[in-house]
Coordinates of C-alpha atoms and ligand atoms in Angstrom, one line a residue:
X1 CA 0.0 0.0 0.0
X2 CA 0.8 3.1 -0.7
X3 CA 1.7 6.3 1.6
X4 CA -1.3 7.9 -0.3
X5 CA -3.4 5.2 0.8
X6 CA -2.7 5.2 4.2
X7 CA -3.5 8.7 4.2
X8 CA -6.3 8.5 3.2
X9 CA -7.4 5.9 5.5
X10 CA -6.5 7.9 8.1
X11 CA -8.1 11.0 6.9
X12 CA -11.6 9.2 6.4
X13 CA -11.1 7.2 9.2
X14 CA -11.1 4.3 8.1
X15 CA -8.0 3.1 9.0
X16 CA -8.1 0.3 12.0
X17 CA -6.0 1.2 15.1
X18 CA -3.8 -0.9 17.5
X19 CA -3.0 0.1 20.8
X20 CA -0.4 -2.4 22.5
X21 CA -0.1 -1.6 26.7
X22 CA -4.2 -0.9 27.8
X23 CA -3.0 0.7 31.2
X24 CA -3.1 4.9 31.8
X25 CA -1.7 6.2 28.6
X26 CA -3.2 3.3 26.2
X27 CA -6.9 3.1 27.4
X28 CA -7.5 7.0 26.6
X29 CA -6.1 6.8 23.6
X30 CA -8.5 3.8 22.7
X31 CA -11.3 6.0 24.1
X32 CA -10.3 9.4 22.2
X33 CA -10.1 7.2 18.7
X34 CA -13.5 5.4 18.9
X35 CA -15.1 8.9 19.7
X36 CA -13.8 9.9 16.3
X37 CA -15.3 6.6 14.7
X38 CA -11.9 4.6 14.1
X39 CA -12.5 1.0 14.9
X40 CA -9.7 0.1 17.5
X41 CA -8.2 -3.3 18.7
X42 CA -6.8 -3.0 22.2
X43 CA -3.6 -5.5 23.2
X44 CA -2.6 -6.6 26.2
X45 CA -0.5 -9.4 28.0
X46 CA -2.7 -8.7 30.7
X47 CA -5.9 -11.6 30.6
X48 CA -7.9 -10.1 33.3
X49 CA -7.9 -6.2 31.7
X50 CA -8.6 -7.9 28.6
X51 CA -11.7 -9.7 29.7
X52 CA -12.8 -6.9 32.0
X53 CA -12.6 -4.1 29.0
X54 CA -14.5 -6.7 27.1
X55 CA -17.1 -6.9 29.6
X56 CA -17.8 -3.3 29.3
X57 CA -15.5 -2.8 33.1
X58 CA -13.0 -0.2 33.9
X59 CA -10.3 -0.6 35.9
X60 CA -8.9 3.4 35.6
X61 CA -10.4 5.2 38.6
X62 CA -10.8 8.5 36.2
X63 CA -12.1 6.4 33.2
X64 CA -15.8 5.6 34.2
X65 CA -17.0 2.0 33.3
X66 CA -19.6 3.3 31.2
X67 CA -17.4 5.1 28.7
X68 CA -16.0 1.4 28.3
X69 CA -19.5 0.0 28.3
X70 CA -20.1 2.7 25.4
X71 CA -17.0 1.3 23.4
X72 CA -18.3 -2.2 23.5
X73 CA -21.9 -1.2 22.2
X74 CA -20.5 1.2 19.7
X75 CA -19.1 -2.5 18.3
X76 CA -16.1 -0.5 17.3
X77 CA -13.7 -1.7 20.6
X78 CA -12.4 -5.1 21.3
X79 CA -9.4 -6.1 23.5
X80 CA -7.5 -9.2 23.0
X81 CA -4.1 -10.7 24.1
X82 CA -4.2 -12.5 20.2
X83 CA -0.9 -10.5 19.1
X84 CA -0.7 -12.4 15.5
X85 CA -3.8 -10.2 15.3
X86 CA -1.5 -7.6 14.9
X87 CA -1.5 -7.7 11.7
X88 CA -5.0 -6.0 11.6
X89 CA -5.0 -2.8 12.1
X90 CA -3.0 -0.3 9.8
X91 CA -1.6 1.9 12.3
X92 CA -0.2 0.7 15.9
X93 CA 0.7 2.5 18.7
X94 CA 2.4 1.1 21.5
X95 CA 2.0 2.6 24.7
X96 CA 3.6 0.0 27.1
X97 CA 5.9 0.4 30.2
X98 CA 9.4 1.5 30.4
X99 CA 10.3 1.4 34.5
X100 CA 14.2 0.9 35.5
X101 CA 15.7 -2.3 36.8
X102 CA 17.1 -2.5 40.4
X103 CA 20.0 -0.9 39.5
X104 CA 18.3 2.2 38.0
X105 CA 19.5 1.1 34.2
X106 CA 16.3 1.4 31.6
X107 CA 14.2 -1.7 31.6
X108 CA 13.7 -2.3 27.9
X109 CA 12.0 -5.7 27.8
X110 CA 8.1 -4.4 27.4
X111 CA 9.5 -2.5 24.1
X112 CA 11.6 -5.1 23.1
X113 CA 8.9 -7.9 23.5
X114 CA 6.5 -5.9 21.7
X115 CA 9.2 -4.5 19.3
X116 CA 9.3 -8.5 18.6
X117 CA 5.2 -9.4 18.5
X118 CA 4.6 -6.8 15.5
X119 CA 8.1 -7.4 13.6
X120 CA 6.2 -11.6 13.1
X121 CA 3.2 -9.7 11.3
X122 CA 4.8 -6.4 10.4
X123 CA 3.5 -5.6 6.7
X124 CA 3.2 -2.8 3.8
X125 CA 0.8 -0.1 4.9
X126 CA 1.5 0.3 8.4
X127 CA 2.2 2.9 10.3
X128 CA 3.9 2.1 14.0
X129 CA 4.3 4.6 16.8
X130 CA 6.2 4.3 20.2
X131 CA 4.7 6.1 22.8
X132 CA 6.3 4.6 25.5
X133 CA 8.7 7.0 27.5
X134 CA 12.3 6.2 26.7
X135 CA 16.1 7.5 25.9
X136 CA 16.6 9.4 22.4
X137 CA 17.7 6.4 20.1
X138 CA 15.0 3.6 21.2
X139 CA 12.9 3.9 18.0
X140 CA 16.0 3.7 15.7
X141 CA 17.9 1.2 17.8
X142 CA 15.3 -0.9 18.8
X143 CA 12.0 -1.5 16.1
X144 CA 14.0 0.1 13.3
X145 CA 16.5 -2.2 13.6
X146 CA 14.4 -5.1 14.0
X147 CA 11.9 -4.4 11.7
X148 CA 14.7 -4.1 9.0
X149 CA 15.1 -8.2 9.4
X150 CA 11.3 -8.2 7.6
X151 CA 12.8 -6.7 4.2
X152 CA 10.4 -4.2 4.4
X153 CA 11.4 -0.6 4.3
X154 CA 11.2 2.4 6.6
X155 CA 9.5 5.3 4.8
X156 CA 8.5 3.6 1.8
X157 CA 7.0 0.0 3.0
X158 CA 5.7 1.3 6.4
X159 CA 6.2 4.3 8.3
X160 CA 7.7 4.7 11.8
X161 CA 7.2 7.4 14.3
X162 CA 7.9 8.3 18.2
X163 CA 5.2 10.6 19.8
X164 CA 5.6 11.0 23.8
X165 CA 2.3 10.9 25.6
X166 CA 1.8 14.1 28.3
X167 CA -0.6 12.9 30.7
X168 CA -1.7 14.6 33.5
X169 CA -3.5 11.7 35.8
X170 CA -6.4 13.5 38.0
X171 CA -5.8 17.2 36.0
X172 CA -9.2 17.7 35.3
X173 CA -8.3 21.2 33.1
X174 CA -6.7 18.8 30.2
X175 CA -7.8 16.1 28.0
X176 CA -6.5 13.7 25.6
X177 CA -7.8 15.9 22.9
X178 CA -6.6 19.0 24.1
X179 CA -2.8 18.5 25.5
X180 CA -0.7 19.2 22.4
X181 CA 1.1 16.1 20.6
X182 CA 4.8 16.1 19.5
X183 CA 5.7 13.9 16.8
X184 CA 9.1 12.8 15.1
X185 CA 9.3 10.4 12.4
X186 CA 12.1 8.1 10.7
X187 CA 11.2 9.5 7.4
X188 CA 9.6 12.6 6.0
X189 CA 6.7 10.3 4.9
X190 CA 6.6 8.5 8.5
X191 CA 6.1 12.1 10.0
X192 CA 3.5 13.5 7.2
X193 CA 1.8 10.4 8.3
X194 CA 2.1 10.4 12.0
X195 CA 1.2 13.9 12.2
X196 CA -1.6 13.2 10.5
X197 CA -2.6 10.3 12.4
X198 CA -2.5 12.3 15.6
X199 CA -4.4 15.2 13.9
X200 CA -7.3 13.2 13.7
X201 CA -7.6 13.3 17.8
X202 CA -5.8 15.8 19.0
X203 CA -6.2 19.2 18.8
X204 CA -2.4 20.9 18.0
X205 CA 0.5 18.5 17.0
X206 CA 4.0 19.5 16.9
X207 CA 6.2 17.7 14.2
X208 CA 9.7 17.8 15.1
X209 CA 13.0 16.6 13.0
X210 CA 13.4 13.4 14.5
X211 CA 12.5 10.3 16.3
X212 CA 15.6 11.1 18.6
X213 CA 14.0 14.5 19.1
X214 CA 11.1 13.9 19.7
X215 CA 12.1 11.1 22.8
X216 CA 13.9 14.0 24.1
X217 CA 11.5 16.2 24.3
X218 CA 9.8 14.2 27.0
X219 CA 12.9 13.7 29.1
X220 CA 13.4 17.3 29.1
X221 CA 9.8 18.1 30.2
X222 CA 10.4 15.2 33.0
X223 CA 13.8 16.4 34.0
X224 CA 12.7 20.1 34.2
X225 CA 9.7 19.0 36.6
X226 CA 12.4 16.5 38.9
X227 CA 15.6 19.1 38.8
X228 CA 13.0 22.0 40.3
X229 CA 11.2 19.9 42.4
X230 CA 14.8 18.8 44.2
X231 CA 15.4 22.2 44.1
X232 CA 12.2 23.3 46.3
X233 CA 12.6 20.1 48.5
X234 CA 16.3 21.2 49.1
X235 CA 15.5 24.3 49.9
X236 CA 12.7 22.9 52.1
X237 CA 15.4 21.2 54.3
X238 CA 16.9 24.8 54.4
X239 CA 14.2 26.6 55.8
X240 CA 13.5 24.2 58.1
X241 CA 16.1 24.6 59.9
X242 CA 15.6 28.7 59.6
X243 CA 12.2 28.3 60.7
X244 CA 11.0 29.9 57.6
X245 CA 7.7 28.5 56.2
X246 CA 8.9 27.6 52.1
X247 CA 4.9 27.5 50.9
X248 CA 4.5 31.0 52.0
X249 CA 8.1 31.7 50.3
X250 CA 6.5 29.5 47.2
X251 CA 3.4 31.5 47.2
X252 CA 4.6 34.9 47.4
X253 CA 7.1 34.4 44.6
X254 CA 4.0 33.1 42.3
X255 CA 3.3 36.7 42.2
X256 CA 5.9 37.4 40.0
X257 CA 4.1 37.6 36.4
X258 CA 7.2 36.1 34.2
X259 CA 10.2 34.4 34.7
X260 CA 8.9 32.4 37.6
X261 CA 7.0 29.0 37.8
X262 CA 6.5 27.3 41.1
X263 CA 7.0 23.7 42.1
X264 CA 6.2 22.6 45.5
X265 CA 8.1 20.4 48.1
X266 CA 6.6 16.9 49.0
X267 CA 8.2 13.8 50.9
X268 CA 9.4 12.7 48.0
X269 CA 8.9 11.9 43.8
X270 CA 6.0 9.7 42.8
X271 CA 4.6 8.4 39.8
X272 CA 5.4 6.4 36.8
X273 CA 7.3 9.5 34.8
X274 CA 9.3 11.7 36.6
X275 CA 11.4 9.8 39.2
X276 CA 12.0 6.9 36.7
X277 CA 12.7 8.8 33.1
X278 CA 15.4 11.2 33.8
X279 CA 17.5 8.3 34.0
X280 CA 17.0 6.9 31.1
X281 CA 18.8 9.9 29.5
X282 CA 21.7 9.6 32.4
X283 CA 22.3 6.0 31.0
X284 CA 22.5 7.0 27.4
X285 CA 24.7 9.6 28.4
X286 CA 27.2 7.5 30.0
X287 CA 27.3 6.3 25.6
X288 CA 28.7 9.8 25.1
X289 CA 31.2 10.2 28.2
X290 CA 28.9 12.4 29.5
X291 CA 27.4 12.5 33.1
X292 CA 24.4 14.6 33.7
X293 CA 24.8 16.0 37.5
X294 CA 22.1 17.8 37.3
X295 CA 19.5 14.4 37.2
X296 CA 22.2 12.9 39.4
X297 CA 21.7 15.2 42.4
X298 CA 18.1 16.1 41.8
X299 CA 17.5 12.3 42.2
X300 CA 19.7 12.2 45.5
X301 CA 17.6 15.0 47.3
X302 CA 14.3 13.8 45.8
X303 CA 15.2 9.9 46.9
X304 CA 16.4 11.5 50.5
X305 CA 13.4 13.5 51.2
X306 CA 11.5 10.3 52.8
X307 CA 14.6 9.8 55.4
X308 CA 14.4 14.0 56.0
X309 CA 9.9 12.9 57.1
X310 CA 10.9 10.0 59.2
X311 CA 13.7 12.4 61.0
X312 CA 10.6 14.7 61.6
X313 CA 8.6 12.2 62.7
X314 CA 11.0 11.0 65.4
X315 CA 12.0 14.6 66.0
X316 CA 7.8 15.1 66.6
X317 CA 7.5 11.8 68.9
X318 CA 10.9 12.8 70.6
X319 CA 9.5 16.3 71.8
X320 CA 6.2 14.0 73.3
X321 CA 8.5 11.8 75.3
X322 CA 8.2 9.1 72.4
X323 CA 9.9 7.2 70.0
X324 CA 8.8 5.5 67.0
X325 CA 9.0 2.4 67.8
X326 CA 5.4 1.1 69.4
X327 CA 4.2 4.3 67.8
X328 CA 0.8 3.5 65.7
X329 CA 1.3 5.4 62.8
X330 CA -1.4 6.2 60.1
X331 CA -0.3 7.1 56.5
X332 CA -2.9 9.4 55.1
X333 CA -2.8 9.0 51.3
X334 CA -0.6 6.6 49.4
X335 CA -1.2 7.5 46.4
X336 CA 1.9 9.4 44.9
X337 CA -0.3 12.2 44.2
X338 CA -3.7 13.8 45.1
X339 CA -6.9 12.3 43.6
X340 CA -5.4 9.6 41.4
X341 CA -5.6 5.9 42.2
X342 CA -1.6 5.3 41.1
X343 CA 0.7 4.0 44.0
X344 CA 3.8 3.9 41.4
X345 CA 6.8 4.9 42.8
X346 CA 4.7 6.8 45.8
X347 CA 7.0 8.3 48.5
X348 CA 4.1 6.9 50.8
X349 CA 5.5 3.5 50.5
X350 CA 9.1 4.0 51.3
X351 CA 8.2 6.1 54.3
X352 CA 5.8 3.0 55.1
X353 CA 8.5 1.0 54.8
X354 CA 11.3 3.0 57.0
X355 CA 8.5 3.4 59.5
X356 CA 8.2 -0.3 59.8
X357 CA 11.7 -1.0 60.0
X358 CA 12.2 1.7 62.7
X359 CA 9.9 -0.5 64.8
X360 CA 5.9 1.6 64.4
X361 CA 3.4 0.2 63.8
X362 CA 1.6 0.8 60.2
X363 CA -1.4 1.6 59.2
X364 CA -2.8 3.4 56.2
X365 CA -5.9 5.2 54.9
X366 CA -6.2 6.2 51.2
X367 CA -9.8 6.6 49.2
X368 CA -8.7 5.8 46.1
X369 CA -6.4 2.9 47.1
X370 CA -8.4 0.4 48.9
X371 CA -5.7 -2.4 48.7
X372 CA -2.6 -2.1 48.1
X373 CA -0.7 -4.7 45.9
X374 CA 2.9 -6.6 45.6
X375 CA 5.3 -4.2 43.8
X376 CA 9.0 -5.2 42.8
X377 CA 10.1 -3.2 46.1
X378 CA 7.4 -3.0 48.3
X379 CA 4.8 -5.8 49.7
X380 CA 1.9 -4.5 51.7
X381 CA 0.2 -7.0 49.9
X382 CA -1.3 -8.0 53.1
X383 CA -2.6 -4.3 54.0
X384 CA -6.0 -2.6 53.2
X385 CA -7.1 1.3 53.5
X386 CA -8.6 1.6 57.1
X387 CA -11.8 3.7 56.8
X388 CA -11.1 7.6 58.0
X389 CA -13.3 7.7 60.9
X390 CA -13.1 9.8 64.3
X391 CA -12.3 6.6 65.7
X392 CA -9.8 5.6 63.5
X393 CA -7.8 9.1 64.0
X394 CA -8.4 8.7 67.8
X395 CA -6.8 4.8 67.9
X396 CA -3.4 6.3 66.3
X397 CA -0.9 7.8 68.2
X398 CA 0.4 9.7 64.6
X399 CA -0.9 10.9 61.2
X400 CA 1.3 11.2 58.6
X401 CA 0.0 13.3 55.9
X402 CA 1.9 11.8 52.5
X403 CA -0.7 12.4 50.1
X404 CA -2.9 15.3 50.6
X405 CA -6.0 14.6 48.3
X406 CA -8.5 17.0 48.0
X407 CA -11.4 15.1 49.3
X408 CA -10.4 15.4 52.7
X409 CA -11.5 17.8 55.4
X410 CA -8.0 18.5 56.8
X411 CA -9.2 20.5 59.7
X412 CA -11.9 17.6 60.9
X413 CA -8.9 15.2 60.7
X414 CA -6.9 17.6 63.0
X415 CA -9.3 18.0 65.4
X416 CA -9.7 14.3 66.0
X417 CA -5.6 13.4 66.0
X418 CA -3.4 13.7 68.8
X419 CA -0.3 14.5 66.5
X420 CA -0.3 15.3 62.7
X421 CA 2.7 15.0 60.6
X422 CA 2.4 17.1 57.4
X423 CA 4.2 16.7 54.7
X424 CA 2.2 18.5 51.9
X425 CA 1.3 21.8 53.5
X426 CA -2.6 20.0 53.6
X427 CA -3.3 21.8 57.0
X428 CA -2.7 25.5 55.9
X429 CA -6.3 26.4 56.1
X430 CA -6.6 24.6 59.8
X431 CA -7.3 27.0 62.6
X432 CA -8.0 24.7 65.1
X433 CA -4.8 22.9 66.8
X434 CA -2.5 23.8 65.2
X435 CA 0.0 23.1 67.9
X436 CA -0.4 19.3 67.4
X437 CA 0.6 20.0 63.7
X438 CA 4.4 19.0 62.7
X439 CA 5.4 20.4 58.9
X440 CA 7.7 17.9 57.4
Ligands
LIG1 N1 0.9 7.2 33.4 C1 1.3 8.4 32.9 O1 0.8 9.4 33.4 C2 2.3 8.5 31.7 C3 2.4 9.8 31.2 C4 3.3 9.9 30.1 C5 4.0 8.8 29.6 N2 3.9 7.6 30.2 C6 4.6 6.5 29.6 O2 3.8 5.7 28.9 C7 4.2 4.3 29.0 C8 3.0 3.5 29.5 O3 2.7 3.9 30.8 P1 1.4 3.6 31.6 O4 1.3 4.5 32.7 O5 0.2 3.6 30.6 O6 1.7 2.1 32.1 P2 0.6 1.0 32.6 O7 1.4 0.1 33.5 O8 -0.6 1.7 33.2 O9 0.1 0.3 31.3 C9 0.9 -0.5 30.5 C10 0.2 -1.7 30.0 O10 1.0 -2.4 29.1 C11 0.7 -3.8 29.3 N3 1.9 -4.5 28.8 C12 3.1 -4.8 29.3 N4 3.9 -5.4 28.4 C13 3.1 -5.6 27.3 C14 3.4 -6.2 26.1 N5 4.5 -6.8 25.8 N6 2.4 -6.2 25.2 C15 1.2 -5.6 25.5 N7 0.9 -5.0 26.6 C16 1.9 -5.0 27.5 C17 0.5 -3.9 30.8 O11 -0.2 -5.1 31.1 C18 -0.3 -2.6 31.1 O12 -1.7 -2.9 31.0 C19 5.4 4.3 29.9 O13 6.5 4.4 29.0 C20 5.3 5.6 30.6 O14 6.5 6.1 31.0 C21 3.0 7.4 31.2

C-alpha cells in the first residue's frame, strides 16, 4: 500500500488502530479514537484487563465503566491478548511500560517484546508509533533495527514514528484531545503520516526533526519537573532549619508575572514519569562520556526526602516523650499524588517501609487505594485502606499526611488526631490545633 493510501485511510477514518499496553496512557487513547469513529483493537499481556474491557468494566479510577460499556456497544472496541492479530490494524501505537531495573539502568523488555510481536506480522501499509517514554535512540535502535530483518522498508513499505504521551492523571483542566502532541518520524513520509494520524484526535501536533528528538523532548519536560522539584525540596530542608515557612516563600514568589513558575516540596517523587525517566537519558549519556549532574543530584535529594519525614517524625515523637518504635502510625494518602488511584513509585511506600523498620506500627488510609498490591520493592500486599473515621484518628498515636487529596477535610482530621505530621502543606487552612501539627 501506498503512503497515499494510508493517508487517506487515516483521513476518512477508516484506518483500523492498534494500541499495544491498555494501562493509563493506552486506554484514553483507545477511548479518544472510537469517539472519532476509528475501529480500534486493544492489546494486552494482561488476561484479566482484557476480559474486563470486554465486559464493558474499567479498571482506571478517572475512566468511568460506562465510557468502556459505550466502546463495547459502539461494536467499534475489542481487546485481545491474540498479538498475531497484529497484523489488523494499519496503524499501531504502543504505549507499554518503560520502568528501571534494580540498578536504576532502563528496563527495555516491554518494548523489546513488543518490538518482537509486531516485527512476526509487520507488513506494507503500516504505520507504528512508540509512545512509550524512553532514551533518544529507542525507536531507531530498537524497532528500526528489528523491523529491517522483515525486508520491508522504513518510509517507503511502512512508516515509523515516536510521539511521547503528556498525561496529566487527576488534572481535570486537560484532556486527551486538548494537551498538544509532538511527533518525530524516521522519514519525511513516516512524519506526514504520523502527524496526520495524531491530527485526527488531537487538537495541535507538533512535528519535530526526528524520532531522537522527539524522545527527548519528553525527558526534558520530566527532568525540568524533577531538577526543580529537588530544588524546592532542598530548599525545604533549608528553611526548616531557619524556621521559615517555604509554601509561603513559594506563594509569594508566584506573584511574579514572568520568569517564575512554582513547584512545591513533597516527601518525595512519585509516579510512573518523573522519578524513573530522567535516568533513562543519564544511562545513554554514560554512551557519550557524559554524566548529567544535574539528574544525578536532583534524584539524591528527591530519593532523600523520605529519610528527612521519618527524622521529623521521630523529632515530633521525641519532643512528646516518644519514639517510634510502638508508635501506631497512620499514613494518610498513598497515592503518589492527590486524587489519582496510582501508588507507582509513591514516596508513601518508602516512608511506610522505614516506618516499619524503625519498629511503628503501620497503618494506612487512602480513598482511592483500597488495597494495596505486591510491587517489585514494596509488599503491603497484606494491607488494606482503614476507613477515616473519628475513631480511626483517635486509635493512632500519629498521622502522617503523605498524600494530601482534595477530598479530605483537613481541619476535621486535626481535630480528632493527637499528633499530625504534614508533609504537603494539607493543613494551611486549619485553625483549630495547630500546635499538634508537625510540617515535614
Ligand atoms: N501514566 C502516565 O501518566 C504517563 C504519562 C506519560 C508517559 N507515560 C509513559 O507511557 C508508557 C506506559 O505507561 P502507563 O502509565 O500507561 O503504564 P501502565 O502500566 O498503566 O500500562 C501499561 C500496560 O502495558 C501492558 N503490557 C506490558 N507489556 C506488554 C506487552 N509486551 N504487550 C502488550 N501489553 C503489555 C501492561 O499489562 C499494562 O496494561 C510508559 O513508558 C510511561 O513512562 C506514562
Amino acid at each position: 500500500m501506498r503512503k497515499e493510501d494510508l493517508l487517506h485511510k487515516i483521513q476518512s477514518h477508516e484506518a483500523g488502530i492498534g494500541v499495544i499496553g491498555l494501562g493509563y496512557v493506552g486506554l484514553p487513547l483507545v477511548l479518544r479514537f472510537v469517539e472519532e469513529g476509528f475501529n480500534v483493537i486493544g492489546f494486552d499481556v494482561d488476561p484479566a484487563k482484557v476480559s474486563q474491557l470486554n465486559a464493558g468494566q474499567s479498571y482506571i479510577q478517572h475512566i468511568e465503566a460506562g465510557r468502556i460499556r459505550h466502546l463495547r456497544s459502539e461494536k467499534r472496541f475489542e481487546a485481545t491478548s491474540e498479538f498475531k492479530r497484529l497484523s489488523e490494524p494499519d496503524c499501531i501505537i504502543i504505549c507499554v511500560p518503560t520502568p528501571l531495573t534494580p540498578k536504576k539502568d532502563p528496563d527495555l523488555q516491554y518494548i523489546e517484546n513488543t518490538a518482537q510481536a509486531i516485527s512476526k506480522t509487520l507488513r506494507a501499509g503500516q504505520l507504528i508509533s512508540l509512545e512509550s517514554t524512553t532514551y533518544p535512540g529507542t525507536t531507531d535502535e530498537i524497532l528500526l533495527d528489528l523491523f529491517k530483518k522483515s525486508g520491508l522498508e522504513a518510509g517507503r513499505d511502512y512508516f515509523l514514528v515516536f510521539s511521547p504521551e503528556r498525561e496529566d492523571p487527576g488534572n481535570a483542566r486537560f484532556s486527551t484531545r486538548t494537551i498538544p502532541k509532538v511527533v518525530g518520524g524516521t522519514t519525511s513520509s513516516c512524519l506526514e503520516l504520523g502527524v496526520s494520524l495524531y491530527q485526527q484526535i488531537i487538537d495541535k501536533v507538533i512535528p519535530v526533526s526526528s524520532t531522537r528528538a522527539a524522545e527527548l523532548v519528553k525527558l526534558l519536560e520530566n527532568i525540568y519537573r524533577a531538577v526543580n522539584i529537588a530544588l524546592v525540596n532542598e530548599l525545604k530542608l533549608l528553611t526548616d532549619r531557619m524556621d521559615i515557612d517555604i509554601w509561603e516563600v513559594i506563594e509569594a514568589a508566584s506573584s511574579k508575572p514572568f520568569g517564575f513558575t512554582p513547584f512545591y516540596p513533597g516527601p518525595g517523587l512519585g509516579g510512573h514519569c518523573i522519578p524513573i525517566d530522567p535516568f533513562y537519558l543519564s544511562w545513554k549519556a554514560k554512551e557519550f562520556d557524559f554524566s548529567t549532574r544535574f539528574i544525578q543530584l536532583a534524584g539524591e535529594i528527591n530519593t532523600s526526602m523520605p529519610h528527612y519525614v521519618i527524622e521529623k517524625v521521630g523529632a515530633a515523637l521525641n519532643d512528646r516523650g516518644r519514639s517510634i518504635r510502638g508508635t501506631s502510625v497512620l499514613v494518610l494518602g498513598v497515592a503518589y499524588k492527590k486524587d489519582v488511584d496510582d501508588v507507582r513509585e509513591s514516596p508513601s511506600l518508602e516512608i511506610m517501609k522505614l516506618l516499619g523498620e524503625r519498629g511503628a506500627e503501620i497503618s494506612y488510609s487512602d480513598p482511592f487505594i483500597p488495597k494495596l498490591h505486591k510491587m517489585r520493592e514494596y509488599d503491603f500486599s497484606y494491607m488494606s485502606s482503614e476507613p477515616l473515621t473519628e475513631n480511626t484518628l483517635r486509635s493512632k498515636d500519629l498521622v502522617l499526611i503523605a498524600t494530601d487529596h482534595s477530598t479530605i477535610d483537613y481541619q476535621w482530621v486535626v481535630d480528632h488526631s493527637s499528633l499530625v505530621v504534614d508533609t504537603r502543606n494539607a493543613t494551611k487552612a486549619v485553625c483549630n490545633g495547630r500546635d499538634r501539627i508537625v510540617r515535614a
